[in-house]
Every structure is written in structure tokens, then in C-alpha cells.
C-alpha positions as a Markdown table, in Angstrom:
| # | Residue | x | y | z |
|---|---|---|---|---|
| 1 | Met | 25.4 | 88.9 | 20.9 |
| 2 | Tyr | 26.2 | 89.6 | 17.4 |
| 3 | Leu | 29.5 | 87.5 | 16.6 |
| 4 | Ala | 31.0 | 89.9 | 13.9 |
| 5 | Asp | 30.8 | 93.1 | 16.0 |
| 6 | Gln | 33.2 | 91.5 | 18.5 |
| 7 | Thr | 37.0 | 91.6 | 18.3 |
| 8 | Trp | 38.6 | 88.1 | 18.8 |
| 9 | Pro | 40.1 | 88.7 | 22.5 |
| 10 | Glu | 36.2 | 89.6 | 23.3 |
| 11 | Leu | 35.2 | 86.5 | 21.7 |
| 12 | Gly | 38.0 | 84.4 | 23.2 |
| 13 | Ala | 36.9 | 85.6 | 26.9 |
| 14 | Arg | 33.1 | 85.0 | 26.1 |
| 15 | Leu | 32.9 | 81.8 | 23.7 |
| 16 | Ala | 32.7 | 78.7 | 26.2 |
| 17 | Asp | 32.5 | 75.1 | 25.5 |
| 18 | Ala | 28.9 | 73.8 | 25.5 |
| 19 | Ser | 27.4 | 77.0 | 24.2 |
| 20 | Val | 24.5 | 78.0 | 21.8 |
| 21 | Ala | 24.1 | 80.1 | 18.5 |
| 22 | Val | 21.6 | 80.9 | 16.7 |
| 23 | Val | 22.1 | 81.2 | 12.9 |
| 24 | Pro | 19.5 | 83.3 | 10.8 |
| 25 | Leu | 19.1 | 81.8 | 7.2 |
| 26 | Gly | 16.5 | 82.9 | 4.6 |
| 27 | Ser | 16.7 | 83.4 | 0.8 |
| 28 | Thr | 17.1 | 86.5 | -1.9 |
| 29 | Glu | 14.0 | 85.6 | -4.1 |
| 30 | Gln | 10.8 | 87.1 | -5.4 |
| 31 | His | 7.9 | 87.8 | -3.0 |
| 32 | Gly | 5.4 | 89.0 | -5.4 |
| 33 | Pro | 5.1 | 92.6 | -6.6 |
| 34 | His | 4.8 | 94.0 | -3.3 |
| 35 | Leu | 7.8 | 92.6 | -1.0 |
| 36 | Pro | 11.4 | 92.9 | -1.3 |
| 37 | Leu | 13.6 | 90.0 | -2.5 |
| 38 | Ala | 15.3 | 90.2 | 1.0 |
| 39 | Thr | 12.1 | 89.3 | 2.9 |
| 40 | Asp | 12.9 | 85.5 | 4.1 |
| 41 | His | 16.6 | 86.6 | 5.3 |
| 42 | Leu | 15.2 | 89.9 | 6.7 |
| 43 | Ile | 12.7 | 88.0 | 8.9 |
| 44 | Ala | 15.3 | 85.4 | 9.9 |
| 45 | Glu | 17.9 | 88.0 | 11.1 |
| 46 | Ala | 15.2 | 90.1 | 13.0 |
| 47 | Leu | 14.0 | 87.0 | 14.8 |
| 48 | Ala | 17.3 | 85.7 | 15.6 |
| 49 | Thr | 18.4 | 89.1 | 16.8 |
| 50 | Ala | 15.5 | 89.3 | 19.1 |
| 51 | Ala | 16.3 | 85.8 | 20.5 |
| 52 | Ala | 19.9 | 86.7 | 21.0 |
| 53 | Glu | 19.1 | 89.9 | 22.9 |
| 54 | Glu | 17.0 | 88.3 | 25.1 |
| 55 | Thr | 19.1 | 85.1 | 25.9 |
| 56 | Gly | 22.3 | 86.5 | 25.4 |
| 57 | Val | 23.4 | 83.8 | 23.1 |
| 58 | Val | 25.6 | 84.3 | 19.9 |
| 59 | Arg | 24.1 | 85.3 | 16.8 |
| 60 | Thr | 25.9 | 84.6 | 13.6 |
| 61 | Pro | 25.9 | 86.4 | 10.4 |
| 62 | Thr | 23.2 | 85.9 | 8.2 |
| 63 | Val | 22.8 | 83.5 | 5.1 |
| 64 | Thr | 21.0 | 85.5 | 2.4 |
| 65 | Val | 21.0 | 83.4 | -0.4 |
| 66 | Gly | 19.3 | 80.0 | -0.1 |
| 67 | Val | 17.8 | 76.9 | -2.1 |
| 68 | Ser | 15.4 | 78.5 | -4.5 |
| 69 | Pro | 15.6 | 77.6 | -8.2 |
| 70 | His | 11.8 | 77.2 | -8.0 |
| 71 | His | 11.4 | 80.9 | -8.1 |
| 72 | Arg | 14.1 | 81.3 | -10.8 |
| 73 | Gln | 11.9 | 82.7 | -13.6 |
| 74 | Phe | 11.5 | 86.1 | -11.7 |
| 75 | Pro | 14.3 | 88.5 | -12.2 |
| 76 | Gly | 16.6 | 89.0 | -9.4 |
| 77 | Thr | 15.9 | 85.8 | -7.6 |
| 78 | Met | 19.3 | 84.2 | -6.5 |
| 79 | Trp | 19.8 | 80.4 | -5.5 |
| 80 | Val | 22.4 | 77.8 | -4.8 |
| 81 | Asp | 22.1 | 74.2 | -5.6 |
| 82 | Pro | 21.1 | 72.0 | -2.7 |
| 83 | Pro | 24.5 | 69.9 | -2.4 |
| 84 | Glu | 26.5 | 73.3 | -2.3 |
| 85 | Phe | 24.0 | 74.7 | 0.4 |
| 86 | Arg | 24.1 | 71.7 | 2.6 |
| 87 | Asp | 28.0 | 71.5 | 2.4 |
| 88 | Tyr | 28.6 | 75.2 | 3.3 |
| 89 | Val | 26.2 | 75.1 | 6.0 |
| 90 | Glu | 27.7 | 71.9 | 7.4 |
| 91 | Ser | 31.1 | 73.5 | 7.0 |
| 92 | Phe | 30.6 | 76.6 | 8.9 |
| 93 | Thr | 28.5 | 74.8 | 11.7 |
| 94 | Arg | 31.8 | 72.8 | 12.2 |
| 95 | Asn | 33.5 | 75.9 | 12.5 |
| 96 | Leu | 31.4 | 77.0 | 15.2 |
| 97 | Ala | 32.1 | 73.8 | 17.0 |
| 98 | Tyr | 35.7 | 74.4 | 16.7 |
| 99 | His | 35.2 | 77.5 | 18.9 |
| 100 | Gly | 33.1 | 75.8 | 21.5 |
| 101 | Ile | 29.5 | 76.1 | 20.2 |
| 102 | Asp | 28.1 | 72.9 | 20.1 |
| 103 | Arg | 24.4 | 73.6 | 19.8 |
| 104 | Val | 22.8 | 75.5 | 17.1 |
| 105 | Val | 19.5 | 76.7 | 16.0 |
| 106 | Tyr | 19.1 | 77.3 | 12.2 |
| 107 | Val | 16.7 | 80.2 | 12.4 |
| 108 | Asn | 14.8 | 79.8 | 9.1 |
| 109 | Ala | 12.5 | 81.8 | 7.2 |
| 110 | His | 12.6 | 79.9 | 3.5 |
| 111 | Gly | 10.7 | 77.0 | 3.2 |
| 112 | Gly | 13.0 | 75.8 | 0.3 |
| 113 | Asn | 15.9 | 75.3 | 3.0 |
| 114 | Val | 14.1 | 73.3 | 5.4 |
| 115 | Ser | 14.8 | 69.7 | 4.2 |
| 116 | His | 18.3 | 70.7 | 3.5 |
| 117 | Leu | 19.2 | 72.1 | 7.2 |
| 118 | Arg | 17.4 | 69.0 | 8.6 |
| 119 | Glu | 19.8 | 66.8 | 6.9 |
| 120 | Val | 22.6 | 68.9 | 7.8 |
| 121 | Gly | 21.5 | 68.6 | 11.3 |
| 122 | Arg | 21.4 | 64.7 | 11.1 |
| 123 | Arg | 24.9 | 64.7 | 9.7 |
| 124 | Leu | 26.2 | 66.9 | 12.5 |
| 125 | His | 24.4 | 64.9 | 15.1 |
| 126 | Glu | 25.4 | 61.5 | 13.7 |
| 127 | Asp | 29.1 | 61.9 | 14.2 |
| 128 | Gly | 28.8 | 63.9 | 17.6 |
| 129 | Thr | 30.1 | 67.4 | 16.3 |
| 130 | Ser | 27.0 | 69.5 | 17.3 |
| 131 | Tyr | 23.3 | 69.4 | 18.0 |
| 132 | Ala | 21.9 | 71.5 | 15.6 |
| 133 | Ile | 18.3 | 72.0 | 14.4 |
| 134 | Glu | 16.1 | 73.9 | 12.1 |
| 135 | Trp | 13.3 | 76.0 | 13.1 |
| 136 | Met | 10.8 | 77.7 | 10.7 |
| 137 | Trp | 9.2 | 80.7 | 12.3 |
| 138 | Asp | 5.7 | 80.0 | 10.9 |
| 139 | Glu | 5.6 | 76.6 | 11.9 |
| 140 | Ser | 6.1 | 77.6 | 15.4 |
| 141 | Ile | 2.6 | 79.5 | 15.4 |
| 142 | Pro | 0.5 | 77.9 | 13.1 |
| 143 | Asp | -2.6 | 78.5 | 15.1 |
| 144 | Leu | -2.0 | 82.0 | 15.2 |
| 145 | Val | -1.4 | 82.5 | 11.8 |
| 146 | Asp | -4.6 | 80.6 | 10.7 |
| 147 | Asp | -6.5 | 82.9 | 13.4 |
| 148 | Leu | -5.0 | 86.3 | 12.0 |
| 149 | Phe | -5.7 | 85.6 | 8.4 |
| 150 | Ala | -8.4 | 84.3 | 6.6 |
| 151 | Arg | -6.6 | 83.6 | 3.3 |
| 152 | Asn | -3.0 | 82.4 | 4.0 |
| 153 | Gly | -0.6 | 81.5 | 1.4 |
| 154 | Pro | 2.7 | 79.6 | 1.5 |
| 155 | His | 4.7 | 82.5 | -0.3 |
| 156 | Ala | 4.3 | 86.2 | -0.6 |
| 157 | Gly | 0.9 | 86.3 | 1.5 |
| 158 | Pro | -0.1 | 87.9 | 4.6 |
| 159 | Lys | 2.0 | 86.0 | 6.9 |
| 160 | Glu | 5.3 | 87.3 | 5.2 |
| 161 | Thr | 3.9 | 90.6 | 4.3 |
| 162 | Ala | 3.1 | 90.9 | 8.2 |
| 163 | Met | 6.5 | 90.3 | 9.2 |
| 164 | Ile | 8.2 | 92.7 | 6.9 |
| 165 | Thr | 5.5 | 95.3 | 7.7 |
| 166 | His | 6.8 | 95.1 | 11.4 |
| 167 | Ile | 10.3 | 94.8 | 10.6 |
| 168 | Ala | 10.9 | 96.9 | 7.7 |
| 169 | Pro | 7.7 | 98.9 | 6.7 |
| 170 | Asp | 9.2 | 100.9 | 4.1 |
| 171 | Leu | 10.1 | 98.0 | 2.2 |
| 172 | Val | 6.3 | 97.3 | 1.6 |
| 173 | Arg | 5.0 | 98.3 | -1.6 |
| 174 | Thr | 1.6 | 99.0 | 0.0 |
| 175 | Asp | 0.3 | 100.1 | -3.5 |
| 176 | Arg | 0.7 | 96.7 | -4.8 |
| 177 | Leu | -1.1 | 94.8 | -2.3 |
| 178 | Glu | -4.2 | 94.4 | -4.2 |
| 179 | Asp | -2.1 | 93.7 | -7.4 |
| 180 | Ala | -0.3 | 90.9 | -5.3 |
| 181 | Arg | -3.8 | 89.4 | -4.4 |
| 182 | Asp | -5.3 | 89.6 | -7.9 |
| 183 | Gly | -2.5 | 88.7 | -10.2 |
| 184 | Gly | -1.4 | 86.1 | -7.8 |
| 185 | Leu | -3.1 | 82.8 | -6.3 |
| 186 | Val | -5.4 | 83.5 | -3.4 |
| 187 | Asp | -6.4 | 79.8 | -2.8 |
| 188 | Leu | -4.1 | 77.1 | -3.5 |
| 189 | Glu | -6.8 | 74.4 | -2.7 |
| 190 | Ala | -8.7 | 75.8 | -6.0 |
| 191 | Ser | -5.8 | 75.3 | -8.3 |
| 192 | Asp | -4.9 | 72.1 | -9.9 |
| 193 | Ala | -1.6 | 72.0 | -7.8 |
| 194 | Thr | -2.5 | 68.4 | -6.7 |
| 195 | Val | -4.2 | 66.0 | -8.9 |
| 196 | His | -5.2 | 62.6 | -7.5 |
| 197 | Gly | -2.7 | 62.9 | -4.9 |
| 198 | Ala | 0.3 | 63.9 | -7.0 |
| 199 | Arg | 1.9 | 67.4 | -7.0 |
| 200 | Thr | 1.8 | 68.5 | -10.4 |
| 201 | Tyr | 3.9 | 71.7 | -10.5 |
| 202 | Tyr | 7.8 | 72.5 | -9.7 |
| 203 | Asp | 8.1 | 76.2 | -10.1 |
| 204 | Ala | 6.0 | 78.9 | -8.1 |
| 205 | Ile | 5.3 | 80.3 | -12.0 |
| 206 | Asp | 3.3 | 77.4 | -12.6 |
| 207 | Asn | 0.8 | 78.4 | -9.9 |
| 208 | Ser | 1.2 | 82.1 | -9.7 |
| 209 | Ala | 1.8 | 84.7 | -12.4 |
| 210 | Asn | 3.3 | 87.2 | -9.9 |
| 211 | Gly | 4.6 | 84.9 | -7.4 |
| 212 | Ala | 2.2 | 85.5 | -4.7 |
| 213 | Phe | -0.1 | 83.6 | -2.8 |
| 214 | Gly | -2.9 | 84.2 | -0.5 |
| 215 | Asp | -4.2 | 87.8 | 0.7 |
| 216 | Pro | -1.9 | 90.4 | 1.8 |
| 217 | Thr | -4.3 | 93.2 | 1.9 |
| 218 | Asp | -5.7 | 91.4 | 5.3 |
| 219 | Val | -2.4 | 92.8 | 7.2 |
| 220 | Thr | -2.5 | 95.7 | 9.9 |
| 221 | Pro | 0.3 | 96.9 | 12.0 |
| 222 | Glu | -1.2 | 95.1 | 15.0 |
| 223 | Lys | -1.6 | 91.9 | 13.2 |
| 224 | Ala | 1.9 | 92.3 | 12.3 |
| 225 | Ala | 3.4 | 93.2 | 15.8 |
| 226 | Glu | 1.3 | 90.3 | 17.4 |
| 227 | Leu | 2.8 | 87.8 | 14.5 |
| 228 | Phe | 6.4 | 88.8 | 15.3 |
| 229 | Glu | 6.0 | 88.6 | 19.1 |
| 230 | Ala | 4.7 | 85.5 | 19.1 |
| 231 | Ala | 7.4 | 83.8 | 16.9 |
| 232 | Ala | 10.2 | 85.6 | 18.7 |
| 233 | Asp | 8.8 | 84.4 | 21.9 |
| 234 | Gln | 8.6 | 80.7 | 20.6 |
| 235 | Leu | 12.4 | 81.0 | 19.4 |
| 236 | Val | 13.5 | 82.3 | 23.1 |
| 237 | Gln | 11.9 | 79.8 | 24.6 |
| 238 | Leu | 13.4 | 77.0 | 22.2 |
| 239 | Val | 17.0 | 78.5 | 22.7 |
| 240 | Glu | 16.5 | 78.6 | 26.3 |
| 241 | Trp | 15.5 | 74.8 | 26.2 |
| 242 | Leu | 18.5 | 74.0 | 24.3 |
| 243 | Asp | 20.8 | 75.9 | 26.4 |
| 244 | Ala | 19.6 | 74.1 | 29.5 |
| 245 | Arg | 20.5 | 70.7 | 28.0 |
| 246 | Glu | 23.3 | 68.7 | 29.0 |
| 247 | Arg | 25.5 | 67.9 | 26.3 |
| 248 | Glu | 25.0 | 64.0 | 26.8 |
| 249 | Glu | 21.3 | 64.2 | 26.5 |
| 250 | Leu | 21.9 | 65.5 | 22.9 |
| 251 | Leu | 24.5 | 63.1 | 21.7 |
| 252 | Pro | 23.5 | 60.0 | 19.6 |
| 253 | Lys | 22.1 | 57.2 | 21.7 |
| 254 | Gly | 24.2 | 53.8 | 21.6 |
| 255 | Arg | 23.3 | 50.6 | 19.8 |
| 256 | Val | 20.6 | 48.7 | 21.5 |
| 257 | Ala | 22.0 | 45.5 | 23.1 |
């Protein structure tokens, strides 16, 4: 159920205490010369929608701008600073709790959001407001991602290209796939991104001139469908697991005597 499509009387009848919501979060940032800036939030929204339709839980509106200053050199990239992002997500999650939703899955598709969402979840758990956990789609199926693509990349590579190929194929600039590969960084381990154990970069452009990593030419519609369906299935299972938990299981444990 998509929350924003309902009227308040309809929601008043359907929202109950101890209920679950999925919250899609992504970014509006560069994804190489071949993918739209909307890539991350399109992925998050599509997966959250699929899980909500399968399980019947609430899906909230999508958070479309995230923590993306490391892509700022590329035109069009938008970002918010980490403290403001954390406070915003925490605030609307407390709002959901007011309406009876005490379990939340942050359906995340942007790496820059991960640590901040986990911190928000910790705060909400610590004071007993709600149990909110961060879920990053590609981290739920790492073996499949590695099996499908020979040269992965953490950003604007084959896995994200595959997801948009499945979700919104008209938005993939297929004539720029080779440009993305040849003008970007195919193999992160071959760069000087890490020297003597230290990470040497702060921004994506420090490693990739066009913002792409990996080889997106290795994508087919069949691989794209398999990737999306596998991630959606993992999210459905997570939602069902969370929905089956008793509230007492999820509250903070007491001090050890």
C-alpha cells in the first residue's frame, strides 16, 4: 500500500499499532554518461514498491536526495549535509511511529546514505521509539552480483545499469555504455585508491573522469531481470521476518545485573 495514495479515513482504518513500513531512499547524483541522475532513488522505489505489493505493508514517499557531496563536481548532482539528512530521516520516522508504525525498513540504494541511516536506526532503537533498519539492495545478493558480472564497480557500473535496464530501460543511454567503460575506471584495484592501507581519495572524480566504475557493457535484459527479482525477494523476506517479530524482541535489552 502506497501511503500517499490513500485518504486519511482509509489510513485511519488500516494503520495499526505494531505495523511495518518500507521507506525508499536514494540520491539525485551523477551516474556516468549512460545512466540518469535518478538511478538510486528509482531503484529504491521500485524495490520498495515490489515488496509492499507482495506483503501488504505500507510504502512511504521516496527520499530522492541523499548524502552525495563526493559527486558534486558533476553537473546536476544534489546533496544534503549528513547532520541534516540524519535529522530529517529521524524526524519523519518518529512521525510514522506516531501513527502506529513501529518497524521500518530503510530501502536504500545509495552507498553514501548507509552509515547515516544506521546511526538514525540506532538512535530510534535506543529510546524505544521504533525498530528501523537499513537495507542496501546489492549487499543482500553479493554472490549473484559477482556471478553475473565479471567487472563490477561500486558506482554506475553493471549492477546499477542492470537495475535501470529492468526498471526504466528508456532511461539507459545504450549508445554511451562503451564511453562509460572506457572513460571511467573499470578496475578499482588497479588504481591508487588505496596506498599502504590508506584510502587516498575523497571524491568520485579522483578515480573516474566520467564518474563510472566497472563495465556496464556486460548487461543483458535477462541478467537485469534476475538481479531485480533476487533483490526484491530478499527484501520481501526481510519484511516478513520483521513483521513476525514481537515488539518486545526488538526493544533494547536491559542492563546486565
